[in-house]
Amino acid sequence: ACVCALKGDRAAALSALRTGLANDAKADSGRSLPDPAADEDLKGLWGDPVFLAILVASQDPQPNDGPGGGLAREGAGRLAAGDAAGAVELLKSSLETAPAMVRVWFLLGGALEVQGNGAEAAEKYRKALALNRAPNATLSKPAIRQASLRSGQAFLAANKPAEAVDALKTGTGADDYYAPLHYEMARAYAGVGDKAQAEASLKRAMGLAIQLSALDPPLPDPSRDAAFAKWAKDG
């Protein structure tokens, strides 16, 4: 999983991780693998809902699980195995039982995203972010930035740049060093006509691009981005 992640092969990395954790849980000597959520080789996966689903599905049942927890783990297992439709059904049932489970809202957003339902996925991501407050704060910084990024992109797609700015600020507040967040923030500021903020965000995005992992897509070429076309002649 680590090698595939470093090579930029997301699907292979997730598949290998799922198999590795499943085998580790069956080991006669007990679990021995390090925590994937703390392994720098896998950091490009940390914000991926399927990554979180694999971790949740690999956990042993807990005494305080309740019906919602069991359904959530089963739904996570479906998402980890590639059954997004089954995951959506189980995760929604889980939330009917326990509607304040932050990670389940995030996983539901991920399952809907896998299905191609970007707008509905963003809505669930926003619900996760809204609930991610003490004592329910359970999302990692990479998960927060992922949910914020997808929410911002959905607002931009719906031609709501002001809402996109607010959504993306949640992500930069959690992790100010992720280039895609700042790039989308530049596009959002361009949408509201704030040239100074758009330029500042774009400059920060381009400066941080060198830190992107092999699993992160490269930033678009801003000179070809329609969001900045009205300022193209300014150099």
PDB file of C-alpha atoms in Angstrom, residues 119-224:
ATOM      1  CA  ALA A 119     -23.902  18.078  -5.222  1.00  0.00           C
ATOM      2  CA  GLU A 120     -25.520  15.664  -2.753  1.00  0.00           C
ATOM      3  CA  ALA A 121     -22.091  14.511  -1.582  1.00  0.00           C
ATOM      4  CA  ALA A 122     -21.119  18.111  -0.838  1.00  0.00           C
ATOM      5  CA  GLU A 123     -24.291  18.544   1.199  1.00  0.00           C
ATOM      6  CA  LYS A 124     -23.352  15.557   3.381  1.00  0.00           C
ATOM      7  CA  TYR A 125     -19.775  16.794   3.703  1.00  0.00           C
ATOM      8  CA  ARG A 126     -21.108  20.140   4.943  1.00  0.00           C
ATOM      9  CA  LYS A 127     -23.261  18.333   7.484  1.00  0.00           C
ATOM     10  CA  ALA A 128     -20.161  16.512   8.738  1.00  0.00           C
ATOM     11  CA  LEU A 129     -18.274  19.798   9.046  1.00  0.00           C
ATOM     12  CA  ALA A 130     -21.172  21.457  10.869  1.00  0.00           C
ATOM     13  CA  LEU A 131     -21.316  18.629  13.412  1.00  0.00           C
ATOM     14  CA  ASN A 132     -17.544  18.403  13.822  1.00  0.00           C
ATOM     15  CA  ARG A 133     -17.518  20.426  17.006  1.00  0.00           C
ATOM     16  CA  ALA A 134     -16.695  19.355  20.553  1.00  0.00           C
ATOM     17  CA  PRO A 135     -17.627  16.869  21.906  1.00  0.00           C
ATOM     18  CA  ASN A 136     -18.215  15.292  18.454  1.00  0.00           C
ATOM     19  CA  ALA A 137     -15.023  16.565  16.787  1.00  0.00           C
ATOM     20  CA  THR A 138     -13.675  13.393  15.182  1.00  0.00           C
ATOM     21  CA  LEU A 139     -12.591  14.378  11.672  1.00  0.00           C
ATOM     22  CA  SER A 140      -8.878  14.567  10.938  1.00  0.00           C
ATOM     23  CA  LYS A 141      -7.427  17.682   9.302  1.00  0.00           C
ATOM     24  CA  PRO A 142      -7.123  15.888   5.930  1.00  0.00           C
ATOM     25  CA  ALA A 143     -10.784  14.856   6.155  1.00  0.00           C
ATOM     26  CA  ILE A 144     -11.811  18.420   6.983  1.00  0.00           C
ATOM     27  CA  ARG A 145      -9.896  19.801   4.026  1.00  0.00           C
ATOM     28  CA  GLN A 146     -11.399  17.137   1.742  1.00  0.00           C
ATOM     29  CA  ALA A 147     -14.952  17.939   2.840  1.00  0.00           C
ATOM     30  CA  SER A 148     -14.276  21.666   2.545  1.00  0.00           C
ATOM     31  CA  LEU A 149     -12.699  21.305  -0.896  1.00  0.00           C
ATOM     32  CA  ARG A 150     -15.604  19.304  -2.294  1.00  0.00           C
ATOM     33  CA  SER A 151     -18.116  21.711  -0.751  1.00  0.00           C
ATOM     34  CA  GLY A 152     -16.343  24.697  -2.259  1.00  0.00           C
ATOM     35  CA  GLN A 153     -16.125  23.054  -5.661  1.00  0.00           C
ATOM     36  CA  ALA A 154     -19.839  22.224  -5.567  1.00  0.00           C
ATOM     37  CA  PHE A 155     -20.698  25.848  -4.763  1.00  0.00           C
ATOM     38  CA  LEU A 156     -18.482  27.035  -7.620  1.00  0.00           C
ATOM     39  CA  ALA A 157     -20.185  24.599  -9.988  1.00  0.00           C
ATOM     40  CA  ALA A 158     -23.523  26.055  -8.871  1.00  0.00           C
ATOM     41  CA  ASN A 159     -22.224  29.609  -9.516  1.00  0.00           C
ATOM     42  CA  LYS A 160     -22.235  30.509  -5.806  1.00  0.00           C
ATOM     43  CA  PRO A 161     -18.717  31.895  -5.294  1.00  0.00           C
ATOM     44  CA  ALA A 162     -19.455  33.695  -2.013  1.00  0.00           C
ATOM     45  CA  GLU A 163     -20.657  30.444  -0.461  1.00  0.00           C
ATOM     46  CA  ALA A 164     -17.584  28.730  -1.916  1.00  0.00           C
ATOM     47  CA  VAL A 165     -15.305  31.202  -0.138  1.00  0.00           C
ATOM     48  CA  ASP A 166     -16.946  30.415   3.209  1.00  0.00           C
ATOM     49  CA  ALA A 167     -16.784  26.657   2.619  1.00  0.00           C
ATOM     50  CA  LEU A 168     -13.125  26.748   1.618  1.00  0.00           C
ATOM     51  CA  LYS A 169     -12.171  28.860   4.629  1.00  0.00           C
ATOM     52  CA  THR A 170     -13.147  25.927   6.833  1.00  0.00           C
ATOM     53  CA  GLY A 171     -10.534  23.852   5.051  1.00  0.00           C
ATOM     54  CA  THR A 172      -7.760  26.443   5.143  1.00  0.00           C
ATOM     55  CA  GLY A 173      -8.537  26.997   8.812  1.00  0.00           C
ATOM     56  CA  ALA A 174      -7.761  23.340   9.464  1.00  0.00           C
ATOM     57  CA  ASP A 175      -4.857  23.005   6.992  1.00  0.00           C
ATOM     58  CA  ASP A 176      -3.415  26.150   5.458  1.00  0.00           C
ATOM     59  CA  TYR A 177      -0.783  24.236   3.470  1.00  0.00           C
ATOM     60  CA  TYR A 178      -2.906  22.355   0.930  1.00  0.00           C
ATOM     61  CA  ALA A 179      -2.494  23.891  -2.518  1.00  0.00           C
ATOM     62  CA  PRO A 180      -5.858  22.791  -4.054  1.00  0.00           C
ATOM     63  CA  LEU A 181      -7.785  24.600  -1.305  1.00  0.00           C
ATOM     64  CA  HIS A 182      -6.019  27.867  -2.101  1.00  0.00           C
ATOM     65  CA  TYR A 183      -6.430  27.382  -5.843  1.00  0.00           C
ATOM     66  CA  GLU A 184     -10.182  26.914  -5.466  1.00  0.00           C
ATOM     67  CA  MET A 185     -10.225  29.873  -3.083  1.00  0.00           C
ATOM     68  CA  ALA A 186      -8.610  31.960  -5.838  1.00  0.00           C
ATOM     69  CA  ARG A 187     -11.349  30.877  -8.239  1.00  0.00           C
ATOM     70  CA  ALA A 188     -14.001  31.715  -5.647  1.00  0.00           C
ATOM     71  CA  TYR A 189     -12.563  35.184  -5.000  1.00  0.00           C
ATOM     72  CA  ALA A 190     -12.412  35.730  -8.750  1.00  0.00           C
ATOM     73  CA  GLY A 191     -16.097  34.853  -8.854  1.00  0.00           C
ATOM     74  CA  VAL A 192     -16.962  37.601  -6.373  1.00  0.00           C
ATOM     75  CA  GLY A 193     -14.684  40.063  -8.192  1.00  0.00           C
ATOM     76  CA  ASP A 194     -12.030  40.367  -5.466  1.00  0.00           C
ATOM     77  CA  LYS A 195      -8.889  40.530  -7.579  1.00  0.00           C
ATOM     78  CA  ALA A 196      -6.457  41.170  -4.727  1.00  0.00           C
ATOM     79  CA  GLN A 197      -7.603  38.160  -2.719  1.00  0.00           C
ATOM     80  CA  ALA A 198      -7.752  36.003  -5.844  1.00  0.00           C
ATOM     81  CA  GLU A 199      -4.144  36.885  -6.682  1.00  0.00           C
ATOM     82  CA  ALA A 200      -2.996  36.233  -3.106  1.00  0.00           C
ATOM     83  CA  SER A 201      -4.716  32.861  -2.982  1.00  0.00           C
ATOM     84  CA  LEU A 202      -3.397  31.871  -6.398  1.00  0.00           C
ATOM     85  CA  LYS A 203       0.151  32.866  -5.435  1.00  0.00           C
ATOM     86  CA  ARG A 204      -0.095  30.755  -2.265  1.00  0.00           C
ATOM     87  CA  ALA A 205      -1.492  27.805  -4.209  1.00  0.00           C
ATOM     88  CA  MET A 206       1.329  27.858  -6.726  1.00  0.00           C
ATOM     89  CA  GLY A 207       3.914  28.161  -3.963  1.00  0.00           C
ATOM     90  CA  LEU A 208       2.500  25.155  -2.112  1.00  0.00           C
ATOM     91  CA  ALA A 209       2.141  22.970  -5.215  1.00  0.00           C
ATOM     92  CA  ILE A 210       5.581  21.445  -4.651  1.00  0.00           C
ATOM     93  CA  GLN A 211       4.244  19.803  -1.473  1.00  0.00           C
ATOM     94  CA  LEU A 212       1.540  17.816  -3.270  1.00  0.00           C
ATOM     95  CA  SER A 213       1.849  14.051  -3.012  1.00  0.00           C
ATOM     96  CA  ALA A 214       1.948  11.693  -5.969  1.00  0.00           C
ATOM     97  CA  LEU A 215      -1.729  10.984  -5.319  1.00  0.00           C
ATOM     98  CA  ASP A 216      -2.802  14.614  -5.633  1.00  0.00           C
ATOM     99  CA  PRO A 217      -3.712  15.876  -9.109  1.00  0.00           C
ATOM    100  CA  PRO A 218      -1.500  18.719 -10.346  1.00  0.00           C
ATOM    101  CA  LEU A 219      -2.925  22.211 -10.171  1.00  0.00           C
ATOM    102  CA  PRO A 220      -4.585  23.479 -13.357  1.00  0.00           C
ATOM    103  CA  ASP A 221      -2.840  26.073 -15.505  1.00  0.00           C
ATOM    104  CA  PRO A 222      -4.379  29.368 -14.324  1.00  0.00           C
ATOM    105  CA  SER A 223      -3.671  30.984 -17.698  1.00  0.00           C
ATOM    106  CA  ARG A 224      -6.161  28.540 -19.204  1.00  0.00           C
TER     107      ARG A 224
END
